[in-house]
Short mmCIF file of C-alpha atoms and ligand atoms in Angstrom, two decimals:
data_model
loop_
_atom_site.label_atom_id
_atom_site.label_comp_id
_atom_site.label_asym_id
_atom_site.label_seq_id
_atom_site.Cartn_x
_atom_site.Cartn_y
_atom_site.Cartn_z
CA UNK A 1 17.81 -39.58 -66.55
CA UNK A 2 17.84 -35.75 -67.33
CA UNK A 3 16.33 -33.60 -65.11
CA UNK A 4 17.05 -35.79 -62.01
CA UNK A 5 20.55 -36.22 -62.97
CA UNK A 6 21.18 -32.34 -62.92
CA UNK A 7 20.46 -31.94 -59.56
CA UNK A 8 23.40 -34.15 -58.58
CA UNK A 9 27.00 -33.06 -58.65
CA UNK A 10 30.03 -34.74 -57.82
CA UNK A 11 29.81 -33.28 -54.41
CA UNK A 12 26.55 -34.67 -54.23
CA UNK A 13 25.75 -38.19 -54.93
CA UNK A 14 24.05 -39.14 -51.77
CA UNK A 15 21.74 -36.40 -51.00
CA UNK A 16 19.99 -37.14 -54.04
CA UNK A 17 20.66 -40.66 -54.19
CA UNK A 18 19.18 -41.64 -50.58
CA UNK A 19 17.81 -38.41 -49.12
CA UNK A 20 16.57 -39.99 -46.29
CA UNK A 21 19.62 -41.63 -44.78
CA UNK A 22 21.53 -38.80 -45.67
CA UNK A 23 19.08 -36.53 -43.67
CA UNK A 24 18.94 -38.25 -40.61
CA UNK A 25 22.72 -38.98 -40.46
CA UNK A 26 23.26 -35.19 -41.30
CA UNK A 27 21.10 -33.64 -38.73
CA UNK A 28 22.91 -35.43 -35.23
CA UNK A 29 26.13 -35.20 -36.92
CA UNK A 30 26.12 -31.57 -37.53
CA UNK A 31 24.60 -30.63 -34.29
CA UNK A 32 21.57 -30.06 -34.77
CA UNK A 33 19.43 -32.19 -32.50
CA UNK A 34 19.82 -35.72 -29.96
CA UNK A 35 17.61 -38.53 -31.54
CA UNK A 36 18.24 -40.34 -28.38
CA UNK A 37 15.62 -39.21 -26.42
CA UNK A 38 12.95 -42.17 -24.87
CA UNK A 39 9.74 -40.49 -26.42
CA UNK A 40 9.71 -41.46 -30.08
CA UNK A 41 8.65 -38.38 -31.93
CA UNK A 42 10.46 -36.08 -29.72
CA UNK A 43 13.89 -34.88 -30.07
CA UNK A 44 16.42 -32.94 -27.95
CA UNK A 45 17.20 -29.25 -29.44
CA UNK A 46 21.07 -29.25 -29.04
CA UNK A 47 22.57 -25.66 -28.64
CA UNK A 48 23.61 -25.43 -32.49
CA UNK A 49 20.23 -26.21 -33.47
CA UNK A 50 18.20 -24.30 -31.13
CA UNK A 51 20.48 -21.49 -31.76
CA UNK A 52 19.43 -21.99 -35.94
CA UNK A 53 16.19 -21.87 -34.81
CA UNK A 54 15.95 -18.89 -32.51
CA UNK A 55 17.57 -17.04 -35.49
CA UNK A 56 14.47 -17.86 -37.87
CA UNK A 57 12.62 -17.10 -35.19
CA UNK A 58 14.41 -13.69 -34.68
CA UNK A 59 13.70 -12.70 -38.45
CA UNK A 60 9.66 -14.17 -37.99
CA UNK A 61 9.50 -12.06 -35.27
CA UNK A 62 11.30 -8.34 -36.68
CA UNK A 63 8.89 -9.11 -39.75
CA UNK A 64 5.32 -9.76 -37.69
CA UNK A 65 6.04 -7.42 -35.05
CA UNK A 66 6.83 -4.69 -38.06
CA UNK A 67 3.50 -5.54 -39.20
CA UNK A 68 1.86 -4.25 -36.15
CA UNK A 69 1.38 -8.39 -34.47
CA UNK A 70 1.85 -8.68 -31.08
CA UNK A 71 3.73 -11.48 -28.80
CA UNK A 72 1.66 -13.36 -26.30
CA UNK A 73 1.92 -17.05 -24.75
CA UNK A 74 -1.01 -18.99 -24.02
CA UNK A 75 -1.53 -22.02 -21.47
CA UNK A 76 -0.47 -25.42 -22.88
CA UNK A 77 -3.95 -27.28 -21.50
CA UNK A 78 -6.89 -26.87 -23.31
CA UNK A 79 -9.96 -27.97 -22.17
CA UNK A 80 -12.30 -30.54 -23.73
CA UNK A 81 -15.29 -28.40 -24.02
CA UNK A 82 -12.89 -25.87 -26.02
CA UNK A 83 -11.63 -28.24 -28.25
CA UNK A 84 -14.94 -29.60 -28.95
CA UNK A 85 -16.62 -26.21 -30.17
CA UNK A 86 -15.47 -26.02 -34.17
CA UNK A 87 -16.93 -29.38 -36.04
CA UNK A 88 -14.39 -29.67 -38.46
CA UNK A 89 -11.62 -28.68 -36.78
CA UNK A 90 -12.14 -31.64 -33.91
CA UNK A 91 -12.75 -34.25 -36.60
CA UNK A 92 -9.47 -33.00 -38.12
CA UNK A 93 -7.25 -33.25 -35.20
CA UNK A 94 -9.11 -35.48 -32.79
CA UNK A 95 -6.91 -38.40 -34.12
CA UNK A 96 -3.86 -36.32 -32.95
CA UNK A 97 -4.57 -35.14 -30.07
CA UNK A 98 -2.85 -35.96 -26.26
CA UNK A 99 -4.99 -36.12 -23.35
CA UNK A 100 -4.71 -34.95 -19.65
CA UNK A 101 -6.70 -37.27 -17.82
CA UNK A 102 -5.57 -37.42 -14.60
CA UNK A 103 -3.68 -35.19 -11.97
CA UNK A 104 -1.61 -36.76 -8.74
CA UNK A 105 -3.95 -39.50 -8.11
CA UNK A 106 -7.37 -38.01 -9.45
CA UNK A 107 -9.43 -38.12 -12.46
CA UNK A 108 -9.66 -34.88 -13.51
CA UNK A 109 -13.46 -34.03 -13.95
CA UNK A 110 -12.59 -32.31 -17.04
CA UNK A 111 -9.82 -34.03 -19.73
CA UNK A 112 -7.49 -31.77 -20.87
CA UNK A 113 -5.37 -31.65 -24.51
CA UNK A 114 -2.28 -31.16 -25.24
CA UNK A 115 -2.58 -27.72 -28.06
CA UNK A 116 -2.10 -29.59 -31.34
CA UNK A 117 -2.32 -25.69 -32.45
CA UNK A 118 -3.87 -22.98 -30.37
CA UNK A 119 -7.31 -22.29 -31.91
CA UNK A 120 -9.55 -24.03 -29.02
CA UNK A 121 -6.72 -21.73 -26.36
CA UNK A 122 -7.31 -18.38 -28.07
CA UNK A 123 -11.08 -18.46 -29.07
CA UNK A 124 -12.66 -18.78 -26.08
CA UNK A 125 -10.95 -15.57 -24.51
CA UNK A 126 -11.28 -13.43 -27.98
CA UNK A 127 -14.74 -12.38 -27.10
CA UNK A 128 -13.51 -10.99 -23.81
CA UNK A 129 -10.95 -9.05 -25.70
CA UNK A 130 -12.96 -8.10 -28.76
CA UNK A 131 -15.87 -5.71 -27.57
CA UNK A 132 -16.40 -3.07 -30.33
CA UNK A 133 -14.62 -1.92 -33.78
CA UNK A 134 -12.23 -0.09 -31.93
CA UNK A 135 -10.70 -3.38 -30.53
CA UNK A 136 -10.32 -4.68 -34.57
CA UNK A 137 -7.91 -5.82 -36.23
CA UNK A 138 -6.97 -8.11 -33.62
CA UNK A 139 -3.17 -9.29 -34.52
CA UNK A 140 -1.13 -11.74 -32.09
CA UNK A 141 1.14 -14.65 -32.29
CA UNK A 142 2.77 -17.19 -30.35
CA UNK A 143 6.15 -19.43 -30.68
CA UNK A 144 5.63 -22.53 -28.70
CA UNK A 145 5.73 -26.35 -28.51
CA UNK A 146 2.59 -27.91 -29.83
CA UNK A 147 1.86 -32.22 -29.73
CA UNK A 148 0.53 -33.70 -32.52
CA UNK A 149 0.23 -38.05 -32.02
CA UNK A 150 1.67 -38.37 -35.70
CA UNK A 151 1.29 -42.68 -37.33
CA UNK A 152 3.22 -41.72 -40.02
CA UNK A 153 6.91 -42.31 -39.32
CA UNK A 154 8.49 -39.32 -37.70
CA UNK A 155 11.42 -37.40 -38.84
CA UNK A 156 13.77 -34.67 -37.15
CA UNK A 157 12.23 -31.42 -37.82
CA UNK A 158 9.70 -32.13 -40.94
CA UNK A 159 7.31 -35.15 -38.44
CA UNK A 160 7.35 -34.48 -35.11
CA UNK A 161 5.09 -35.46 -32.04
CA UNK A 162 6.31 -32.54 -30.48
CA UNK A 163 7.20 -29.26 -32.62
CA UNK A 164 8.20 -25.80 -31.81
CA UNK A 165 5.68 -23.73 -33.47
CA UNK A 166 4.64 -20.23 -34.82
CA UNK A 167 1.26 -19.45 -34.83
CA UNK A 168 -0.04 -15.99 -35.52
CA UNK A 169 -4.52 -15.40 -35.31
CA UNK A 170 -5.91 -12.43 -35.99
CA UNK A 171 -9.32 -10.83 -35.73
CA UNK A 172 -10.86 -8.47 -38.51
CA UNK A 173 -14.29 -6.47 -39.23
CA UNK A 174 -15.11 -7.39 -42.26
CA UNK A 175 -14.11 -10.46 -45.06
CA UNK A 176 -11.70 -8.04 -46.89
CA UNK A 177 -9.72 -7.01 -43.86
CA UNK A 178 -9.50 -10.80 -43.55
CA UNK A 179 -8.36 -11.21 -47.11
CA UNK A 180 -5.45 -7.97 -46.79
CA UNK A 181 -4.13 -10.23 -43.49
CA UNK A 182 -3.59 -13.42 -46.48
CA UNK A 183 -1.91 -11.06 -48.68
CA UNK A 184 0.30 -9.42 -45.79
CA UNK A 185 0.95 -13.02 -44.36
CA UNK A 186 2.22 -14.02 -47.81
CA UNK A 187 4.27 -10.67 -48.04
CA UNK A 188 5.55 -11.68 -44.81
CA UNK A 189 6.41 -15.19 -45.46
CA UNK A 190 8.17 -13.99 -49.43
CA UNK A 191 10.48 -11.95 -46.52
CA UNK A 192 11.74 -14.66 -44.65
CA UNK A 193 12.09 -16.74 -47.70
CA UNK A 194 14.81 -14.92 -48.84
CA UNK A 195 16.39 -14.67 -45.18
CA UNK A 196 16.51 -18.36 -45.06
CA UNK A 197 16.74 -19.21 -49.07
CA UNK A 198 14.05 -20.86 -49.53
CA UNK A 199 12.25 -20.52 -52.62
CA UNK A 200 8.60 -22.07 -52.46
CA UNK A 201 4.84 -21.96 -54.22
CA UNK A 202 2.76 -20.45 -52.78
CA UNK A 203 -0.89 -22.74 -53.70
CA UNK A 204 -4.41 -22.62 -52.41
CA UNK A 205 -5.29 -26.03 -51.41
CA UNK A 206 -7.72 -27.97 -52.58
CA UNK A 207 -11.36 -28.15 -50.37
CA UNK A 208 -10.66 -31.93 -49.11
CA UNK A 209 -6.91 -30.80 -47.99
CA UNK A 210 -7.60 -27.79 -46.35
CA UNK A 211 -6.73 -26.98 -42.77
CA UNK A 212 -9.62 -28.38 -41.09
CA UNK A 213 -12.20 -25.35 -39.85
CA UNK A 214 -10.36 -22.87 -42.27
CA UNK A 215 -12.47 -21.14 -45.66
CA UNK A 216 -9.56 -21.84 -47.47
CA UNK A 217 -6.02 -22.71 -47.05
CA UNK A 218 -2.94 -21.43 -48.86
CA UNK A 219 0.08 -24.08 -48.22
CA UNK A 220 3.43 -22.77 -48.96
CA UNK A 221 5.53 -25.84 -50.79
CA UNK A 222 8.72 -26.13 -50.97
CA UNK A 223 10.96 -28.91 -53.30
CA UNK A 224 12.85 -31.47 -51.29
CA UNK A 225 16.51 -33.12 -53.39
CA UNK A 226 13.46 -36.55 -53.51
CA UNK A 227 11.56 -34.15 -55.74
CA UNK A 228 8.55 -34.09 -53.58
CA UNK A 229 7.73 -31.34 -51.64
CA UNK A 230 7.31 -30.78 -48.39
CA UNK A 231 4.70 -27.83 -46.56
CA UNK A 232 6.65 -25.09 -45.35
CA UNK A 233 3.45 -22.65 -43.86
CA UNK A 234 0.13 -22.90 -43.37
CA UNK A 235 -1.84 -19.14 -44.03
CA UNK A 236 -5.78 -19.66 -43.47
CA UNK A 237 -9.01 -17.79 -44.24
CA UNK A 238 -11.35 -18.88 -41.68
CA UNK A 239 -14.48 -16.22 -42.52
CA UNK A 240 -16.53 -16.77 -39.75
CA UNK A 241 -16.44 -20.57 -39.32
CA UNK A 242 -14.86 -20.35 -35.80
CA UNK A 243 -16.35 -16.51 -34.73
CA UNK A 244 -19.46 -18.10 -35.31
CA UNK A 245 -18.88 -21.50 -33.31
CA UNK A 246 -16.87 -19.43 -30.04
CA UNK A 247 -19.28 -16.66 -29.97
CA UNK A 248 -16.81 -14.40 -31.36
CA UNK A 249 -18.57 -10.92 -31.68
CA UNK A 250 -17.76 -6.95 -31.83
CA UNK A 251 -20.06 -4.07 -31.80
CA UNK A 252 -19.56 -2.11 -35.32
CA UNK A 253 -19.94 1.02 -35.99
CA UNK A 254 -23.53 1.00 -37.05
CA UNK A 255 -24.32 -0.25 -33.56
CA UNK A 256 -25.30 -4.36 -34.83
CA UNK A 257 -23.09 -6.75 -33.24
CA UNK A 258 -21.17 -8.97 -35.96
CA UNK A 259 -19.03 -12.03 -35.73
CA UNK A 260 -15.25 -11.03 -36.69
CA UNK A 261 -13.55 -12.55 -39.70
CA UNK A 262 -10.43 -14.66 -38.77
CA UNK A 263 -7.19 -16.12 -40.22
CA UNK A 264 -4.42 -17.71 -38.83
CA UNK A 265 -0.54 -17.82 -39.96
CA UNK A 266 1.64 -21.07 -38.64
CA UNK A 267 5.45 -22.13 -39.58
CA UNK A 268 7.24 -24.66 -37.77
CA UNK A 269 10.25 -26.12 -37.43
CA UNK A 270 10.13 -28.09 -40.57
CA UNK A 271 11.96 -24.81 -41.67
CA UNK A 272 15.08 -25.82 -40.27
CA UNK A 273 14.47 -29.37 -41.62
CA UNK A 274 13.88 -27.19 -45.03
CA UNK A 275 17.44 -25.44 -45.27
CA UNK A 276 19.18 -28.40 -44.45
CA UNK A 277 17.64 -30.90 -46.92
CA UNK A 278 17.73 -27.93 -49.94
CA UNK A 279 21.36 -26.48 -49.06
CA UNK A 280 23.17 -29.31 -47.62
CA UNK A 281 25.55 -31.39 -49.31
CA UNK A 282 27.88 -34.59 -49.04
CA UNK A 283 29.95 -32.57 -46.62
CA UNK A 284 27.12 -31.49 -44.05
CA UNK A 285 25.13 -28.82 -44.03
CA UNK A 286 25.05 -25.36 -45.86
CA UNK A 287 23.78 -22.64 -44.04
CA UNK A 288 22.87 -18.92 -44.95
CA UNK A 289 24.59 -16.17 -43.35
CA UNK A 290 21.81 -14.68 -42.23
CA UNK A 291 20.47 -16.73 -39.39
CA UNK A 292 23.22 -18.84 -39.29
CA UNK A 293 23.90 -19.78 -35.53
CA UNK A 294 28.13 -19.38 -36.16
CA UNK A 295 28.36 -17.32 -39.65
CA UNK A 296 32.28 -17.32 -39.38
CA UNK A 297 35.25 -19.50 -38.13
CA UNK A 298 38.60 -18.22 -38.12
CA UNK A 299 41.12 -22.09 -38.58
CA UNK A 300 44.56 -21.59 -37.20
CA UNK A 301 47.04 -23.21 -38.75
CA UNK A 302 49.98 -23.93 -36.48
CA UNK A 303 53.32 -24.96 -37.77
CA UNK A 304 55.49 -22.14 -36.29
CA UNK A 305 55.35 -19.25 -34.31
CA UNK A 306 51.54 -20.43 -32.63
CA UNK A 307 51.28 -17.20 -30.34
CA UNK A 308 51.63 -14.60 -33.27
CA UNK A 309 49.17 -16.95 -35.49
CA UNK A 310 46.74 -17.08 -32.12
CA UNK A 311 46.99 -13.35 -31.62
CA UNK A 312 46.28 -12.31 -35.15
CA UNK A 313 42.85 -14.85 -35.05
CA UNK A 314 42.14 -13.06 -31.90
CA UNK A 315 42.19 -10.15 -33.79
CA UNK A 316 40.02 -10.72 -36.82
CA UNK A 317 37.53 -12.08 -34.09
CA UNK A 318 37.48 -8.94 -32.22
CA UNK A 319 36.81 -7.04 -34.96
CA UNK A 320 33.86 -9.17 -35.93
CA UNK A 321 32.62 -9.66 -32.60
CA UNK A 322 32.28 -5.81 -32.68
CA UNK A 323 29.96 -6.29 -35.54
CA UNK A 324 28.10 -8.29 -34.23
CA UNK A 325 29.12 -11.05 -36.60
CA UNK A 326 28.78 -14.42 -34.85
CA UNK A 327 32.32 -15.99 -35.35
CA UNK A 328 34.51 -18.50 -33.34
CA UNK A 329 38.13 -19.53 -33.12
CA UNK A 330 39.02 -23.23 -33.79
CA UNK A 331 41.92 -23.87 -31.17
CA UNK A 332 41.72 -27.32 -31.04
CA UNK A 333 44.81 -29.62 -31.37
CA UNK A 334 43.34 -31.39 -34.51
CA UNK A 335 44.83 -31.21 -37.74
CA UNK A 336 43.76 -28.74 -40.27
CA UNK A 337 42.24 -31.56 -42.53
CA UNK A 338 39.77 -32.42 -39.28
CA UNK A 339 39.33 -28.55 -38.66
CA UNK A 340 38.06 -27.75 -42.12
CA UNK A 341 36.01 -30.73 -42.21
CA UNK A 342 34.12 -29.80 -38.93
CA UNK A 343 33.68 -26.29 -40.33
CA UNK A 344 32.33 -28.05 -43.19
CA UNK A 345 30.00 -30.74 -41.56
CA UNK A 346 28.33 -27.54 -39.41
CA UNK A 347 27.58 -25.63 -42.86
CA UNK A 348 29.39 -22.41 -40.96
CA UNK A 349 29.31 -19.78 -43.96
CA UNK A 350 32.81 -18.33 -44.22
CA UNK A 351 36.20 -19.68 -42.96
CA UNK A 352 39.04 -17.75 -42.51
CA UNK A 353 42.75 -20.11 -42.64
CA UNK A 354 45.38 -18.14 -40.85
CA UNK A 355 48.50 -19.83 -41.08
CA UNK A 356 52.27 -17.74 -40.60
CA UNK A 357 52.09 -16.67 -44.66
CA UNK A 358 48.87 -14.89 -43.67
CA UNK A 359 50.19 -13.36 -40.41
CA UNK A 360 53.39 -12.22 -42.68
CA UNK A 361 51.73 -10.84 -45.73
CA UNK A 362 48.52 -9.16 -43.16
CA UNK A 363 46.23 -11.29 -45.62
CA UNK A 364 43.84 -14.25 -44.31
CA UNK A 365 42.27 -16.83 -46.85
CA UNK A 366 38.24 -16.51 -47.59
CA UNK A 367 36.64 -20.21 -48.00
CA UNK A 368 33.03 -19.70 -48.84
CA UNK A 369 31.07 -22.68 -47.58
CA UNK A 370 28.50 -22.99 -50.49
CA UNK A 371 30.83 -23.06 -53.23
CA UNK A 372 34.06 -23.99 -51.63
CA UNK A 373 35.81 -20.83 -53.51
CA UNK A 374 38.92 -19.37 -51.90
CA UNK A 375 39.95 -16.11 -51.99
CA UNK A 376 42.66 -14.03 -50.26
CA UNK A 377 41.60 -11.00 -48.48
CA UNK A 378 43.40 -7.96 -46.83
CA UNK A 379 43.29 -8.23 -43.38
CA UNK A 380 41.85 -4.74 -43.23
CA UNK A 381 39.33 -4.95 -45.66
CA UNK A 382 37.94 -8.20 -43.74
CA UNK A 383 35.05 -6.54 -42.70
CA UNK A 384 34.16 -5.47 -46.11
CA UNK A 385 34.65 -8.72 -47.35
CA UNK A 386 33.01 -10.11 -45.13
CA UNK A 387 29.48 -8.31 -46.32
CA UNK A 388 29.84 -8.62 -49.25
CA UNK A 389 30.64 -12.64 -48.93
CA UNK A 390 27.37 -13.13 -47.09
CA UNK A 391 25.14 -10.65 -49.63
CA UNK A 392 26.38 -12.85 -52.81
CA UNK A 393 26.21 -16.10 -50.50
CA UNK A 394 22.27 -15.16 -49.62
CA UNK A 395 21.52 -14.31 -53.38
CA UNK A 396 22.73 -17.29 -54.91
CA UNK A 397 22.14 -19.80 -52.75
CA UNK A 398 17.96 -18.53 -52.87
CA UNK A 399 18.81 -18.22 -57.04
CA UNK A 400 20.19 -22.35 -57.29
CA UNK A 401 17.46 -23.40 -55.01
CA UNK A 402 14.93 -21.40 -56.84
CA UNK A 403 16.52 -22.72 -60.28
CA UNK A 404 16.19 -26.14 -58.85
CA UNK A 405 12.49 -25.77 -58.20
CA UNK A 406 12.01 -24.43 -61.38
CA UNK A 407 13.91 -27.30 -62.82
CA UNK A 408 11.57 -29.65 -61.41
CA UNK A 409 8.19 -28.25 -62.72
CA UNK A 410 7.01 -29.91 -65.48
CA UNK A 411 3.85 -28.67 -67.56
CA UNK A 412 1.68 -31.63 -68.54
CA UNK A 413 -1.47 -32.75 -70.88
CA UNK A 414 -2.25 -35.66 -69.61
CA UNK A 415 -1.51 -37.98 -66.29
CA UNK A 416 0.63 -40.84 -68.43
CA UNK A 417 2.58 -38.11 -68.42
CA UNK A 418 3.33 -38.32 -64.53
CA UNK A 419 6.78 -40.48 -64.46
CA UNK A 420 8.82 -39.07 -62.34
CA UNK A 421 9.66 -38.04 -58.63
CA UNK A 422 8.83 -34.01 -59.53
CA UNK A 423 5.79 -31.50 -59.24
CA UNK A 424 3.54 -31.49 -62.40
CA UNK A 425 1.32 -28.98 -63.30
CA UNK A 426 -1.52 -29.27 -65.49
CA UNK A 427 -5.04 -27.94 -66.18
CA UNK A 428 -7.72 -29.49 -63.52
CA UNK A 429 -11.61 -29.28 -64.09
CA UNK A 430 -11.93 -28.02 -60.36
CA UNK A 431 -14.63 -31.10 -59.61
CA UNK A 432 -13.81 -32.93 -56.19
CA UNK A 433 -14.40 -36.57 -57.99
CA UNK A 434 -12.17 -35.92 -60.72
CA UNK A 435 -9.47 -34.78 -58.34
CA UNK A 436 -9.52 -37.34 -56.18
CA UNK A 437 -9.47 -39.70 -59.19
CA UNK A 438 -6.44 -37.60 -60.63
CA UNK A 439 -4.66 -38.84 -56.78
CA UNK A 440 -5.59 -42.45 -56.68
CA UNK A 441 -4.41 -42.74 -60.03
CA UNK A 442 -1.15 -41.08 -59.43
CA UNK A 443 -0.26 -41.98 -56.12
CA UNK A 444 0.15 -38.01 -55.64
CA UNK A 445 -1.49 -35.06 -53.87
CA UNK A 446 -2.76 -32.21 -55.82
CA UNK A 447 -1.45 -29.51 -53.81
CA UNK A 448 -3.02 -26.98 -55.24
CA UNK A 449 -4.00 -23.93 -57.31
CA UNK A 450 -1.51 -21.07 -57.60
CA UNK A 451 -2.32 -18.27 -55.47
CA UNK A 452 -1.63 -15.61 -57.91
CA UNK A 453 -3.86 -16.98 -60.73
CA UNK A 454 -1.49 -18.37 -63.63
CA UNK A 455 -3.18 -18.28 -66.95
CA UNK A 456 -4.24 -21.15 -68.17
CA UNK A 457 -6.37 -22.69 -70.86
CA UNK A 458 -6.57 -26.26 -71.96
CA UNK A 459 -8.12 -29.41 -70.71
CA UNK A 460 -8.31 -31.38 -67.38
CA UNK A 461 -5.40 -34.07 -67.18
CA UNK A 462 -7.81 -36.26 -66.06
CA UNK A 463 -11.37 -35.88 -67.45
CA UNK A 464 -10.38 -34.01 -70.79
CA UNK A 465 -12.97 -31.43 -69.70
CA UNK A 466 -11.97 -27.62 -70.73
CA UNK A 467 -10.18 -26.06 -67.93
CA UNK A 468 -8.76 -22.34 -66.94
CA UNK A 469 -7.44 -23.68 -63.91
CA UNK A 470 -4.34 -25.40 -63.24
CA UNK A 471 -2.92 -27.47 -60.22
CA UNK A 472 0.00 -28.53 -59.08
CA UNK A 473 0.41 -32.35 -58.18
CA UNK A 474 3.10 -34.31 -56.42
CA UNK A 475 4.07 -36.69 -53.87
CA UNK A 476 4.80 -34.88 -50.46
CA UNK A 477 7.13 -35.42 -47.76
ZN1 LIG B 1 -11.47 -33.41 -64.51
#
């Protein structure tokens, strides 16, 4: 009772009530992706979806090319002798990884992978491209598909086999160049947040849960309607650890040849998987304006005159088009009652009902997706509107999902505390045993520490020993 219960409204009984059912209905029905393909973990990208997704993409890209990245693709195949280079990075993903064996009707004489993530591609080629300072920083990125052999059960969009991907790696001189890449990467990923309204924590993971060949990791969690959270980005310090094991060198400036510093950036498309299972509700999904894949349908509704109610439609959607406003007519024979719900189901921010009152009084009623609220509009002040719909639409829906997160934090003293589905937070004496004792105990990850310190002072949760640091624990998705 409490908490939990305020996250439901009447609207909203079954997100909260059985997430997961109500995800994986959600995500076919509204158009999103085709389950039905014969390789489990791997899903079809239907037009609406893909379109979503290209759109996130679209805003990942304006923000890492403004920060002087640049685009490249590299070959799917890695080979074995790659892959096998960085110690800790094979024993972390050898369990996951597809093989190449064969080709026609030969063995190959070396196996290839599947890129579970593009490391083992990249590093190999770096030194060719990194000769002296003058070559540093280093900044690319890639968007791709990327194979992962996950046991756990898969889910659309947050556990895939196969996942569309952004990865960006850079290069750097020194550690602190390195370290100004985290901070822009986090800058970066604050950005989108907002496009997509996504509120998250941004935590440095513990040594035993981070990315495997990486310094340190900072995870970027976000709350799922369960209460647990589920890892929205990946940002990396790598130091050396994989200059060092690929031979990764530059000639500085005082002449000595140095291994480069590294990090790496990835997203994937667990962020689509992210908006739906935050915004949605019993009605479908809930999208933001902003990368929306339709941000506007304009419903007729016929009863009389259907050429003068057609023609004004055709109107409003010129003047959007010319906007560059994504926006569709719904000319279907169905009955308004199906036409709204559809518009519903596919989150599609603003509707505009033209019926012969609006045609007659050159007015058009305003139905805001997230809230349902109507509101009748000039016909032409519709582009005005318009704006300023989407601008209050992005702000609040990031504000509720970031009040919801905050709703679900709870500060504790000690781990008989832990009772719910939520994240906790509580002080942690930083010693691996203790930690791992604090997640057999609760059945719960610590996820982290925060990456801007929060003050702290009390006592571990677990141990009782005095602490300055405090973690965050839950279950995760
Ligand atoms: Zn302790």
């Amino acid at each position: 009772m409490g908490k939990e219960d305020d996250r439901k409204n009447e609207d909203n009984g079954k997100k909260y009530e059985d997430f997961n059912n109500w995800y994986n209905e959600i995500v076919e029905e509204a158009g999103l992706c085709d389950k039905r393909y014969p390789v489990k973990g791997m899903n079809i990208w239907t037009p609406y979806g893909w379109k979503l997704m290209q759109n996130i993409d679209r805003e990942t890209r304006r923000l890492v090319n403004g920060t002087g990245h640049q685009e490249v693709k590299f070959p799917l195949l890695v080979p074995e002798k790659e892959f096998e280079k960085e110690a800790d990075h094979i024993a972390g993903f050898e369990e996951e990884v597809y093989w190449v064996t064969r080709a026609g009707r030969n063995e190959l004489d070396i196996p290839l992978l599947l890129r579970p993530t593009s490391e083992t591609a990249m590093y190999p080629v770096f030194d060719l491209w990194v000769r002296s300072h003058a070559d540093l920083p280093l900044k690319i990125y890639q968007m791709v598909n990327v194979f992962r052999y996950e046991t756990k059960q898969t889910k659309a969009f947050m556990r895939m086999r196969e996942f569309h991907f952004f990865e960006a790696h850079t290069c750097h001189a020194t550690e602190e160049g390195a370290e100004a890449q985290i901070e822009e990467d986090l800058e970066i990923m604050e950005e989108l947040s907002e496009k997509i309204c996504m509120p998250y924590l941004a935590l440095v993971r513990t040594d035993w849960d981070k990315f495997p060949g990486a310094e340190y990791t900072v995870g970027a969690d976000a709350l799922m309607p369960t209460g647990r959270t589920l890892q929205m980005a990946g940002i990396h310090q790598y130091k050396t650890n994989f200059s060092e094991a690929y031979d990764i060198t530059f000639e500085d400036e005082d002449g000595k040849h140095k291994n480069v510093h590294q990090t790496t950036y990835g997203m994937a498309e667990r962020l689509v998987g992210a908006i739906v299972a935050i915004h949605g509700d019993d009605k479908g999904l809930v999208l933001p304006p902003e990368v929306a894949p339709l941000q506007v349908r304009i419903v007729p509704i016929i009863y009389g005159d259907e050429e003068e109610v057609l023609n004004y439609c055709k109107d409003i959607k010129e003047k959007l088009d010319k906007i560059g406003i994504e926006v569709d007519i719904d000319d279907s024979d169905e009955r308004p009652g199906s036409k709204f719900y559809d518009a519903e189901l596919k989150g599609i921010p603003v509707r505009l009902d033209v019926g012969s009152d609006e045609v007659e009084e050159e007015i058009v009623t305003l139905v805001r997706r997230d809230t349902g609220e109507k509101s009748t509009v000039k016909k032409d002040e519709i582009l005005d509107e318009i704006a300023s719909t989407f601008e209050s639409m992005q702000e609040e829906m990031y504000e509720r999902a970031k009040k919801e997160l905050e709703d679900n934090i709870e500060d504790i003293e000690d781990l008989s505390d832990i009772d719910e589905e939520k994240i906790y937070r509580g002080g942690w004496c930083q010693e691996e045993t203790c930690g791992k004792e604090i997640e057999d105990i609760t059945g719960r990850d610590i996820l982290g520490t925060p990456y801007e310190i929060e003050e702290f002072e009390g006592e571990c949760v677990n141990c009782g020993q005095k602490s300055e640091t405090v973690v965050y624990i839950s279950k995760t998705h």
